[in-house]
């Protein structure tokens, strides 16, 4: 494993951590949108404009299933399209231009949704917002994966889940305080808040370096070296920077030797096929947890099953999710490997879906079964965000080769959005009182899905904790089985050490290869 000096803690790497935090705030936008827009469907001010009066409903208003489907699914459809475009975009422009493009699309989408009272135009706004979200999610995670030191990569990429939960909490709070308004401002205020993060991100990106690995793959070696030095703390001895730089150079040379092109078909050739399928499987496991159902319909779902104070409970669940992701960041850094935290999370998420479903089958629509649902929904939020949510993007981004990272992560994110769209499109049929009206019994489907995810991780997912991205490239090229990843001895580190020594740089003995820092 690549070694780092004892002083390279999170605090010592605070500059890189702050940069990753700033880039990851783009996911706060995603969390806010999911929580705020999803809850609008339980808000009288919104339903008066885009729904219809329904005295029989606990909310006093109803909304057509098709409108529900399109509000949710068009966002995921737009995200799917833009995530697919991430690979071609990255062939010509870097990570920062992609994030700026997303911010511009977000501004247009917000303007459309604020101004319209027509459902057709609202759909257009949701589609454009999806375009923006796809780029924000894909490129923020790719950037953070590429700039983080190997021993801190899990934490820095897990900031995705951290900021999604912060956004969800703020979105739920804003909705709670505007839900009592009966005019259009009830939903226009949450939508207007979607301007805040893109404006902040657009300005701060001016002061953030481009990804050194992207620059290196573009042949801009001098800029890549300057970006790497800008991202690393000055307190780190120069030999560590030299070693990391030598590894990056060797990694690029090795990739060019084995693959002459960068394109969509290259994801399915040679050792990259395995990496692509594992990345797709990881993102599918994220969706398979059932989180998209709760993201899209949690507040509405609690309302139609007769639970009171649904907006307050939405805030509570968002806070539980925030607690979970903070615990998860510590677990990723200090306790668990990638495989174990994913299996633990999927097991708990499956049980949190199964137990309320059984309770609802025994006592349908009772207060007791409603309380069981609330309790396990809170546990689900902790477990998902602390395990599956915190680990999924660190794993997905480090699974794939450096030259194809934007292509593979982009298409994998697109797959996630296809599955999310399928969830958003189908879920209303299961929970809407005018259709199947399954209530919490819908959890049987998601319980089975979670247990399948446990099997996938156990059988196929390798352990990658503490490895540099270049080491992972070497291990996959060597076609090492998942069970032997942890013990594999990489030659790229030793060769990089010899490169650095050849330049006359003195290296301490502990630079060679030691166990990962705690």
Short mmCIF file of C-alpha atoms in Angstrom, two decimals:
data_model
loop_
_atom_site.label_atom_id
_atom_site.label_comp_id
_atom_site.label_asym_id
_atom_site.label_seq_id
_atom_site.Cartn_x
_atom_site.Cartn_y
_atom_site.Cartn_z
CA UNK A 1 0.00 0.00 0.00
CA UNK A 2 1.05 3.58 -0.55
CA UNK A 3 2.32 5.05 2.69
CA UNK A 4 1.84 8.52 4.11
CA UNK A 5 3.63 10.22 7.01
CA UNK A 6 1.94 10.24 10.44
CA UNK A 7 1.20 13.97 10.20
CA UNK A 8 -1.07 13.60 7.15
CA UNK A 9 -4.31 13.46 9.12
CA UNK A 10 -7.57 14.98 7.98
CA UNK A 11 -6.66 18.19 9.78
CA UNK A 12 -3.21 18.38 8.20
CA UNK A 13 -4.86 17.85 4.82
CA UNK A 14 -7.43 20.50 5.65
CA UNK A 15 -6.87 22.41 2.40
CA UNK A 16 -7.70 19.35 0.30
CA UNK A 17 -10.54 18.52 2.70
CA UNK A 18 -12.00 22.03 2.37
CA UNK A 19 -11.73 21.85 -1.43
CA UNK A 20 -13.49 18.48 -1.44
CA UNK A 21 -16.14 19.87 0.92
CA UNK A 22 -16.76 22.81 -1.40
CA UNK A 23 -17.06 20.58 -4.47
CA UNK A 24 -19.26 18.12 -2.56
CA UNK A 25 -21.70 20.92 -1.62
CA UNK A 26 -23.08 20.42 -5.12
CA UNK A 27 -24.69 17.28 -3.68
CA UNK A 28 -26.38 19.43 -1.05
CA UNK A 29 -28.35 20.82 -3.98
CA UNK A 30 -29.35 17.29 -4.92
CA UNK A 31 -30.46 16.48 -1.35
CA UNK A 32 -32.39 19.73 -0.98
CA UNK A 33 -34.18 19.21 -4.29
CA UNK A 34 -35.13 15.62 -3.47
CA UNK A 35 -36.48 16.48 -0.02
CA UNK A 36 -38.15 19.79 -0.87
CA UNK A 37 -39.72 18.88 -4.22
CA UNK A 38 -40.78 15.42 -3.00
CA UNK A 39 -42.59 16.98 -0.04
CA UNK A 40 -44.39 19.54 -2.22
CA UNK A 41 -46.76 16.74 -3.19
CA UNK A 42 -48.11 16.84 0.39
CA UNK A 43 -48.38 20.65 0.47
CA UNK A 44 -51.84 22.28 -0.02
CA UNK A 45 -50.33 25.39 -1.66
CA UNK A 46 -48.74 23.20 -4.33
CA UNK A 47 -51.70 20.84 -4.69
CA UNK A 48 -54.10 23.78 -5.25
CA UNK A 49 -52.13 24.66 -8.39
CA UNK A 50 -51.02 21.25 -9.70
CA UNK A 51 -53.52 18.90 -8.01
CA UNK A 52 -57.23 18.89 -7.15
CA UNK A 53 -59.50 19.18 -4.08
CA UNK A 54 -60.27 15.82 -2.47
CA UNK A 55 -62.20 15.94 0.84
CA UNK A 56 -61.67 12.21 1.36
CA UNK A 57 -57.89 12.56 1.46
CA UNK A 58 -56.14 13.19 4.81
CA UNK A 59 -54.36 16.06 3.04
CA UNK A 60 -57.58 17.67 1.75
CA UNK A 61 -56.23 17.51 -1.79
CA UNK A 62 -55.25 14.82 -4.24
CA UNK A 63 -52.74 14.63 -7.06
CA UNK A 64 -52.91 12.57 -10.20
CA UNK A 65 -50.60 9.57 -10.26
CA UNK A 66 -49.23 10.62 -13.65
CA UNK A 67 -48.27 14.06 -12.33
CA UNK A 68 -46.49 12.41 -9.38
CA UNK A 69 -44.64 10.11 -11.71
CA UNK A 70 -43.49 12.83 -14.08
CA UNK A 71 -42.41 15.32 -11.39
CA UNK A 72 -40.15 12.66 -9.90
CA UNK A 73 -39.16 10.62 -12.94
CA UNK A 74 -38.31 13.52 -15.28
CA UNK A 75 -35.65 14.66 -12.82
CA UNK A 76 -34.07 11.21 -12.93
CA UNK A 77 -34.49 11.03 -16.72
CA UNK A 78 -32.63 14.33 -17.14
CA UNK A 79 -29.93 13.15 -14.73
CA UNK A 80 -29.63 9.94 -16.74
CA UNK A 81 -29.05 11.83 -19.99
CA UNK A 82 -26.47 14.23 -18.55
CA UNK A 83 -24.62 11.42 -16.74
CA UNK A 84 -24.31 9.60 -20.07
CA UNK A 85 -22.80 12.77 -21.52
CA UNK A 86 -20.16 12.94 -18.76
CA UNK A 87 -17.69 10.73 -20.63
CA UNK A 88 -17.67 12.62 -23.94
CA UNK A 89 -17.68 15.94 -22.08
CA UNK A 90 -14.63 14.96 -20.05
CA UNK A 91 -12.71 14.08 -23.21
CA UNK A 92 -12.51 17.78 -24.05
CA UNK A 93 -13.25 19.73 -20.87
CA UNK A 94 -12.29 19.16 -17.24
CA UNK A 95 -14.17 18.63 -14.03
CA UNK A 96 -14.56 22.34 -13.23
CA UNK A 97 -16.23 23.32 -16.57
CA UNK A 98 -18.67 20.44 -16.05
CA UNK A 99 -19.69 21.81 -12.65
CA UNK A 100 -20.06 25.34 -14.05
CA UNK A 101 -22.29 23.97 -16.82
CA UNK A 102 -24.47 22.27 -14.22
CA UNK A 103 -24.82 25.50 -12.24
CA UNK A 104 -26.02 27.35 -15.36
CA UNK A 105 -28.60 24.66 -16.17
CA UNK A 106 -29.82 24.77 -12.57
CA UNK A 107 -30.46 28.53 -12.83
CA UNK A 108 -32.59 28.09 -15.96
CA UNK A 109 -34.56 25.20 -14.45
CA UNK A 110 -35.35 27.15 -11.27
CA UNK A 111 -36.57 30.16 -13.27
CA UNK A 112 -38.95 27.95 -15.25
CA UNK A 113 -40.40 26.22 -12.15
CA UNK A 114 -40.86 29.51 -10.30
CA UNK A 115 -42.74 31.18 -13.12
CA UNK A 116 -45.11 28.46 -14.32
CA UNK A 117 -48.52 27.24 -13.18
CA UNK A 118 -48.74 24.77 -16.06
CA UNK A 119 -47.83 21.14 -15.44
CA UNK A 120 -46.26 20.76 -18.90
CA UNK A 121 -43.85 23.63 -18.30
CA UNK A 122 -43.16 22.31 -14.80
CA UNK A 123 -42.11 19.03 -16.40
CA UNK A 124 -39.61 20.91 -18.58
CA UNK A 125 -38.12 22.55 -15.48
CA UNK A 126 -37.77 19.18 -13.77
CA UNK A 127 -36.06 17.73 -16.85
CA UNK A 128 -33.53 20.58 -16.97
CA UNK A 129 -32.95 20.27 -13.23
CA UNK A 130 -32.16 16.62 -13.88
CA UNK A 131 -29.56 17.62 -16.48
CA UNK A 132 -27.91 19.81 -13.85
CA UNK A 133 -28.06 17.17 -11.10
CA UNK A 134 -26.50 14.48 -13.29
CA UNK A 135 -23.38 16.58 -13.90
CA UNK A 136 -23.22 17.76 -10.28
CA UNK A 137 -23.32 14.24 -8.84
CA UNK A 138 -21.02 12.63 -11.41
CA UNK A 139 -18.27 15.23 -11.60
CA UNK A 140 -18.19 16.16 -7.92
CA UNK A 141 -17.57 12.53 -6.97
CA UNK A 142 -15.06 11.97 -9.78
CA UNK A 143 -13.16 15.12 -8.80
CA UNK A 144 -12.99 14.25 -5.10
CA UNK A 145 -11.87 10.70 -5.88
CA UNK A 146 -9.05 11.97 -8.08
CA UNK A 147 -7.68 14.65 -5.73
CA UNK A 148 -7.92 12.86 -2.36
CA UNK A 149 -4.91 11.07 -0.83
CA UNK A 150 -5.41 7.29 -0.96
CA UNK A 151 -5.75 6.85 2.82
CA UNK A 152 -8.36 9.63 3.03
CA UNK A 153 -10.26 8.95 -0.20
CA UNK A 154 -13.10 7.06 1.49
CA UNK A 155 -13.80 10.00 3.81
CA UNK A 156 -13.51 12.70 1.16
CA UNK A 157 -15.74 10.95 -1.39
CA UNK A 158 -18.20 10.06 1.40
CA UNK A 159 -18.79 13.82 1.68
CA UNK A 160 -21.31 13.14 -1.11
CA UNK A 161 -23.63 11.46 1.40
CA UNK A 162 -22.80 14.06 4.06
CA UNK A 163 -23.97 17.01 1.97
CA UNK A 164 -26.95 15.15 0.52
CA UNK A 165 -28.20 14.75 4.08
CA UNK A 166 -27.49 18.37 4.98
CA UNK A 167 -29.51 19.37 1.92
CA UNK A 168 -32.32 17.00 2.90
CA UNK A 169 -32.51 18.48 6.40
CA UNK A 170 -32.62 22.06 5.11
CA UNK A 171 -35.14 21.14 2.42
CA UNK A 172 -37.40 19.46 4.98
CA UNK A 173 -37.15 22.45 7.35
CA UNK A 174 -37.95 24.95 4.59
CA UNK A 175 -40.96 22.89 3.52
CA UNK A 176 -42.16 22.60 7.09
CA UNK A 177 -42.26 26.38 7.50
CA UNK A 178 -43.82 27.08 4.10
CA UNK A 179 -46.32 24.20 4.11
CA UNK A 180 -48.95 26.23 5.99
CA UNK A 181 -49.03 28.89 3.28
CA UNK A 182 -52.00 28.50 0.96
CA UNK A 183 -50.65 30.59 -1.91
CA UNK A 184 -48.01 29.85 -4.55
CA UNK A 185 -45.26 31.10 -2.26
CA UNK A 186 -45.63 27.79 -0.36
CA UNK A 187 -43.70 26.01 -3.11
CA UNK A 188 -41.94 28.96 -4.73
CA UNK A 189 -39.81 29.68 -1.65
CA UNK A 190 -38.28 26.13 -1.58
CA UNK A 191 -37.67 26.30 -5.33
CA UNK A 192 -35.98 29.72 -5.05
CA UNK A 193 -33.62 28.28 -2.41
CA UNK A 194 -32.20 26.06 -5.16
CA UNK A 195 -30.26 29.09 -6.43
CA UNK A 196 -28.06 29.35 -3.33
CA UNK A 197 -25.63 26.44 -3.74
CA UNK A 198 -24.96 26.87 -7.50
CA UNK A 199 -24.11 30.55 -6.99
CA UNK A 200 -21.75 29.66 -4.11
CA UNK A 201 -20.16 26.83 -6.12
CA UNK A 202 -19.74 28.93 -9.27
CA UNK A 203 -17.72 31.54 -7.36
CA UNK A 204 -15.58 29.17 -5.27
CA UNK A 205 -14.61 27.06 -8.31
CA UNK A 206 -12.56 30.04 -9.49
CA UNK A 207 -10.10 29.33 -6.65
CA UNK A 208 -10.00 25.52 -6.88
CA UNK A 209 -7.36 23.63 -8.92
CA UNK A 210 -8.37 21.28 -11.71
CA UNK A 211 -7.98 17.53 -11.11
CA UNK A 212 -4.27 16.70 -11.50
CA UNK A 213 -5.07 13.25 -12.87
CA UNK A 214 -7.33 14.69 -15.57
CA UNK A 215 -4.63 17.21 -16.51
CA UNK A 216 -2.05 14.43 -16.67
CA UNK A 217 -4.22 12.37 -19.00
CA UNK A 218 -4.56 15.47 -21.20
CA UNK A 219 -0.77 15.76 -21.47
CA UNK A 220 -0.63 18.91 -19.31
CA UNK A 221 2.11 17.63 -17.01
CA UNK A 222 3.25 21.00 -15.64
CA UNK A 223 -0.28 22.05 -14.70
CA UNK A 224 -0.94 18.61 -13.19
CA UNK A 225 2.17 18.84 -10.98
CA UNK A 226 1.23 22.38 -9.87
CA UNK A 227 -2.32 21.21 -9.05
CA UNK A 228 -1.02 18.26 -7.00
CA UNK A 229 1.33 20.49 -5.00
CA UNK A 230 -1.53 22.95 -4.44
CA UNK A 231 -3.70 20.17 -3.03
CA UNK A 232 -1.14 18.71 -0.62
CA UNK A 233 -0.11 20.30 2.71
CA UNK A 234 3.26 22.06 2.83
CA UNK A 235 4.13 20.20 6.01
CA UNK A 236 4.40 16.90 4.09
CA UNK A 237 8.06 16.11 3.23
CA UNK A 238 8.84 16.56 -0.46
CA UNK A 239 9.67 12.87 -0.94
CA UNK A 240 6.04 11.92 -0.38
CA UNK A 241 4.87 14.34 -3.07
CA UNK A 242 7.57 13.01 -5.39
CA UNK A 243 6.48 9.43 -4.76
CA UNK A 244 2.79 10.19 -5.36
CA UNK A 245 3.70 12.08 -8.54
CA UNK A 246 5.90 9.22 -9.76
CA UNK A 247 3.05 6.76 -9.15
CA UNK A 248 0.66 8.94 -11.14
CA UNK A 249 3.11 9.19 -14.05
CA UNK A 250 3.70 5.45 -14.07
CA UNK A 251 -0.02 4.80 -13.85
CA UNK A 252 -0.72 6.93 -16.91
CA UNK A 253 2.12 5.28 -18.85
CA UNK A 254 0.85 1.82 -17.94
CA UNK A 255 -2.69 2.65 -19.03
CA UNK A 256 -1.47 4.03 -22.34
CA UNK A 257 0.58 0.90 -22.90
CA UNK A 258 -2.42 -1.38 -22.39
CA UNK A 259 -5.11 0.80 -24.00
CA UNK A 260 -4.58 3.28 -26.82
CA UNK A 261 -8.06 4.83 -26.83
CA UNK A 262 -10.60 6.33 -24.44
CA UNK A 263 -14.23 5.75 -25.35
CA UNK A 264 -17.47 4.06 -24.49
CA UNK A 265 -16.49 0.65 -25.91
CA UNK A 266 -13.26 0.60 -23.91
CA UNK A 267 -15.30 0.19 -20.73
CA UNK A 268 -16.23 -3.30 -21.94
CA UNK A 269 -12.81 -4.52 -23.07
CA UNK A 270 -10.21 -6.54 -21.20
CA UNK A 271 -9.88 -5.96 -17.47
CA UNK A 272 -12.05 -2.82 -17.73
CA UNK A 273 -15.13 -4.99 -18.37
CA UNK A 274 -14.90 -6.41 -14.85
CA UNK A 275 -14.39 -2.95 -13.37
CA UNK A 276 -17.35 -1.55 -15.28
CA UNK A 277 -19.69 -4.35 -14.19
CA UNK A 278 -18.61 -3.98 -10.55
CA UNK A 279 -19.16 -0.22 -10.71
CA UNK A 280 -22.62 -0.73 -12.23
CA UNK A 281 -23.42 -3.33 -9.58
CA UNK A 282 -22.38 -0.93 -6.80
CA UNK A 283 -24.66 1.85 -8.06
CA UNK A 284 -27.47 -0.68 -8.55
CA UNK A 285 -27.03 -1.74 -4.91
CA UNK A 286 -27.45 1.87 -3.86
CA UNK A 287 -30.80 2.02 -5.65
CA UNK A 288 -31.67 -1.51 -4.53
CA UNK A 289 -31.67 -0.38 -0.91
CA UNK A 290 -35.02 1.33 -1.53
CA UNK A 291 -33.68 4.77 -0.72
CA UNK A 292 -35.13 6.30 -3.88
CA UNK A 293 -38.63 5.37 -2.76
CA UNK A 294 -38.14 7.25 0.50
CA UNK A 295 -36.37 10.17 -1.18
CA UNK A 296 -39.23 10.63 -3.63
CA UNK A 297 -42.30 9.75 -1.60
CA UNK A 298 -41.48 9.63 2.11
CA UNK A 299 -43.62 12.61 3.18
CA UNK A 300 -46.48 11.73 0.86
CA UNK A 301 -46.31 8.07 1.92
CA UNK A 302 -46.57 8.94 5.61
CA UNK A 303 -49.52 11.19 4.81
CA UNK A 304 -51.56 8.62 2.90
CA UNK A 305 -51.05 5.91 5.55
CA UNK A 306 -52.52 8.27 8.16
CA UNK A 307 -49.43 9.39 10.10
CA UNK A 308 -49.73 12.88 11.56
CA UNK A 309 -47.06 15.63 11.65
CA UNK A 310 -45.54 14.30 8.44
CA UNK A 311 -43.36 17.36 7.77
CA UNK A 312 -41.89 17.22 11.28
CA UNK A 313 -41.18 13.50 10.88
CA UNK A 314 -39.49 14.22 7.55
CA UNK A 315 -37.14 16.61 9.35
CA UNK A 316 -36.52 13.99 12.03
CA UNK A 317 -35.65 11.34 9.46
CA UNK A 318 -33.33 13.70 7.62
CA UNK A 319 -31.55 14.37 10.93
CA UNK A 320 -31.22 10.64 11.55
CA UNK A 321 -29.69 10.34 8.09
CA UNK A 322 -27.20 13.09 8.95
CA UNK A 323 -26.24 11.27 12.15
CA UNK A 324 -25.81 8.09 10.13
CA UNK A 325 -23.47 9.61 7.55
CA UNK A 326 -21.26 11.12 10.26
CA UNK A 327 -21.01 7.72 11.94
CA UNK A 328 -20.36 6.14 8.54
CA UNK A 329 -17.45 8.46 7.77
CA UNK A 330 -15.78 7.41 11.02
CA UNK A 331 -16.47 3.72 10.32
CA UNK A 332 -15.01 3.96 6.81
CA UNK A 333 -11.89 5.66 8.11
CA UNK A 334 -11.28 3.73 11.33
CA UNK A 335 -13.18 0.43 11.47
CA UNK A 336 -14.58 -1.28 8.39
CA UNK A 337 -13.35 -2.20 4.96
CA UNK A 338 -15.47 -1.50 1.91
CA UNK A 339 -16.99 -4.98 1.74
CA UNK A 340 -18.01 -5.28 5.37
CA UNK A 341 -19.65 -1.86 5.65
CA UNK A 342 -21.67 -2.48 2.48
CA UNK A 343 -22.90 -5.89 3.65
CA UNK A 344 -23.76 -4.56 7.11
CA UNK A 345 -25.71 -1.64 5.64
CA UNK A 346 -27.68 -3.74 3.14
CA UNK A 347 -28.60 -6.28 5.83
CA UNK A 348 -29.97 -3.62 8.21
CA UNK A 349 -31.79 -1.81 5.37
CA UNK A 350 -33.43 -5.08 4.33
CA UNK A 351 -34.64 -5.76 7.87
CA UNK A 352 -35.95 -2.20 8.16
CA UNK A 353 -38.11 -2.85 5.11
CA UNK A 354 -39.17 -6.36 6.07
CA UNK A 355 -40.34 -5.80 9.67
CA UNK A 356 -42.80 -2.91 8.92
CA UNK A 357 -44.17 -4.95 5.99
CA UNK A 358 -44.89 -7.86 8.33
CA UNK A 359 -46.45 -5.53 10.91
CA UNK A 360 -48.68 -3.99 8.22
CA UNK A 361 -49.74 -7.46 7.06
CA UNK A 362 -50.77 -8.39 10.61
CA UNK A 363 -52.51 -5.08 11.45
CA UNK A 364 -53.12 -3.06 8.28
CA UNK A 365 -53.43 0.74 8.69
CA UNK A 366 -53.38 0.51 12.51
CA UNK A 367 -51.64 2.99 14.80
CA UNK A 368 -49.29 0.23 15.97
CA UNK A 369 -48.16 -0.66 12.46
CA UNK A 370 -47.75 3.06 11.72
CA UNK A 371 -45.47 3.44 14.74
CA UNK A 372 -43.45 0.39 13.63
CA UNK A 373 -43.07 1.98 10.20
CA UNK A 374 -41.88 5.27 11.72
CA UNK A 375 -39.37 3.55 14.00
CA UNK A 376 -37.78 1.44 11.28
CA UNK A 377 -37.82 4.30 8.81
CA UNK A 378 -35.60 6.19 11.27
CA UNK A 379 -33.27 3.17 11.63
CA UNK A 380 -33.20 2.79 7.84
CA UNK A 381 -32.03 6.38 7.46
CA UNK A 382 -29.18 5.81 9.91
CA UNK A 383 -28.12 2.49 8.35
CA UNK A 384 -28.38 3.54 4.72
CA UNK A 385 -26.54 6.84 5.13
CA UNK A 386 -23.96 5.39 7.50
CA UNK A 387 -23.13 2.35 5.37
CA UNK A 388 -24.46 2.03 1.82
CA UNK A 389 -24.84 5.76 1.17
CA UNK A 390 -21.46 6.69 2.65
CA UNK A 391 -19.53 3.89 0.91
CA UNK A 392 -21.24 3.55 -2.48
CA UNK A 393 -19.58 6.42 -4.34
CA UNK A 394 -16.12 5.94 -2.78
CA UNK A 395 -16.30 2.34 -4.00
CA UNK A 396 -17.80 3.17 -7.41
CA UNK A 397 -15.20 5.83 -8.21
CA UNK A 398 -12.18 3.78 -7.12
CA UNK A 399 -13.33 0.63 -8.92
CA UNK A 400 -12.76 2.10 -12.38
CA UNK A 401 -9.61 2.96 -14.34
CA UNK A 402 -8.27 6.51 -14.30
CA UNK A 403 -8.58 7.13 -18.03
CA UNK A 404 -12.21 5.91 -18.08
CA UNK A 405 -13.36 7.27 -14.72
CA UNK A 406 -15.75 9.92 -16.06
CA UNK A 407 -17.07 7.52 -18.72
CA UNK A 408 -17.69 4.62 -16.34
CA UNK A 409 -18.92 6.59 -13.33
CA UNK A 410 -21.10 8.69 -15.65
CA UNK A 411 -22.77 5.67 -17.26
CA UNK A 412 -23.04 3.94 -13.87
CA UNK A 413 -24.75 7.03 -12.47
CA UNK A 414 -27.04 6.90 -15.50
CA UNK A 415 -27.89 3.31 -14.64
CA UNK A 416 -28.65 4.46 -11.10
CA UNK A 417 -30.97 7.11 -12.47
CA UNK A 418 -32.71 4.59 -14.72
CA UNK A 419 -33.40 2.45 -11.67
CA UNK A 420 -34.41 5.53 -9.68
CA UNK A 421 -36.73 6.56 -12.49
CA UNK A 422 -38.22 3.06 -12.51
CA UNK A 423 -38.74 3.31 -8.75
CA UNK A 424 -40.25 6.79 -9.02
CA UNK A 425 -42.50 5.72 -11.87
CA UNK A 426 -43.78 2.49 -10.31
CA UNK A 427 -44.00 3.37 -6.61
CA UNK A 428 -47.19 5.47 -6.86
CA UNK A 429 -49.07 2.43 -8.18
CA UNK A 430 -48.16 0.53 -5.01
CA UNK A 431 -48.86 3.27 -2.44
CA UNK A 432 -51.48 5.60 -3.98
CA UNK A 433 -54.93 4.93 -2.39
CA UNK A 434 -56.53 5.01 -5.86
CA UNK A 435 -54.29 2.15 -7.07
CA UNK A 436 -52.91 -0.91 -5.18
CA UNK A 437 -52.69 0.88 -1.80
CA UNK A 438 -50.19 -1.63 -0.36
CA UNK A 439 -49.05 0.62 2.44
CA UNK A 440 -45.95 -0.67 4.26
CA UNK A 441 -46.29 -4.05 2.52
CA UNK A 442 -44.40 -2.43 -0.33
CA UNK A 443 -41.35 -3.11 1.86
CA UNK A 444 -41.38 -6.82 0.93
CA UNK A 445 -40.00 -5.90 -2.49
CA UNK A 446 -37.19 -3.78 -1.07
CA UNK A 447 -36.28 -6.32 1.59
CA UNK A 448 -35.64 -8.93 -1.09
CA UNK A 449 -33.66 -6.41 -3.10
CA UNK A 450 -31.38 -5.60 -0.14
CA UNK A 451 -30.63 -9.23 0.58
CA UNK A 452 -29.65 -9.76 -3.06
CA UNK A 453 -27.24 -6.83 -2.69
CA UNK A 454 -25.60 -8.55 0.31
CA UNK A 455 -24.98 -11.62 -1.87
CA UNK A 456 -23.49 -9.50 -4.69
CA UNK A 457 -21.03 -7.71 -2.39
CA UNK A 458 -19.99 -10.94 -0.66
CA UNK A 459 -19.33 -12.82 -3.90
CA UNK A 460 -17.82 -10.19 -6.20
CA UNK A 461 -16.70 -6.99 -4.47
CA UNK A 462 -12.94 -6.72 -3.73
CA UNK A 463 -11.47 -4.90 -0.73
CA UNK A 464 -9.82 -1.65 -1.90
CA UNK A 465 -9.34 0.33 1.29
CA UNK A 466 -6.01 2.18 1.48
CA UNK A 467 -4.98 1.52 -2.13
CA UNK A 468 -3.96 4.35 -4.44
CA UNK A 469 -5.88 4.62 -7.71
CA UNK A 470 -2.74 3.59 -9.59
CA UNK A 471 -2.32 0.49 -7.40
CA UNK A 472 -5.90 -0.49 -8.16
CA UNK A 473 -5.21 -0.10 -11.88
CA UNK A 474 -2.31 -2.55 -11.54
CA UNK A 475 -4.29 -5.08 -9.48
CA UNK A 476 -7.19 -5.17 -11.93
CA UNK A 477 -4.80 -5.48 -14.88
CA UNK A 478 -3.28 -8.48 -13.10
CA UNK A 479 -6.80 -10.00 -12.92
CA UNK A 480 -6.51 -10.71 -9.19
CA UNK A 481 -9.58 -12.39 -7.70
CA UNK A 482 -11.74 -10.48 -5.23
CA UNK A 483 -10.60 -12.68 -2.31
CA UNK A 484 -6.88 -11.93 -2.94
CA UNK A 485 -7.03 -8.15 -3.40
CA UNK A 486 -6.02 -7.35 0.15
CA UNK A 487 -2.81 -9.43 0.06
CA UNK A 488 -1.62 -8.46 -3.42
CA UNK A 489 1.80 -6.76 -3.47
CA UNK A 490 1.93 -4.00 -6.09
CA UNK A 491 5.12 -3.33 -8.05
CA UNK A 492 4.13 0.22 -9.05
CA UNK A 493 5.01 1.62 -5.61
CA UNK A 494 8.46 0.03 -5.59
CA UNK A 495 9.10 1.18 -9.16
CA UNK A 496 8.00 4.69 -8.23
CA UNK A 497 10.42 4.64 -5.29
CA UNK A 498 13.23 3.77 -7.68
CA UNK A 499 12.13 6.59 -10.02
CA UNK A 500 12.29 9.10 -7.17
CA UNK A 501 15.69 7.81 -5.99
CA UNK A 502 16.93 8.09 -9.55
CA UNK A 503 16.18 11.81 -9.38
CA UNK A 504 18.50 12.13 -6.38
CA UNK A 505 15.72 12.47 -3.77
CA UNK A 506 16.58 10.85 -0.46
CA UNK A 507 13.82 8.59 0.91
CA UNK A 508 13.40 7.36 4.45
CA UNK A 509 12.95 3.62 4.87
CA UNK A 510 9.34 4.04 6.04
CA UNK A 511 8.33 5.48 2.67
CA UNK A 512 8.55 2.13 0.90
CA UNK A 513 5.57 0.09 2.00
CA UNK A 514 3.92 0.04 5.40
CA UNK A 515 0.54 -0.77 6.75
CA UNK A 516 -2.17 1.82 6.17
CA UNK A 517 -2.37 4.70 8.61
CA UNK A 518 -5.16 4.27 11.19
#
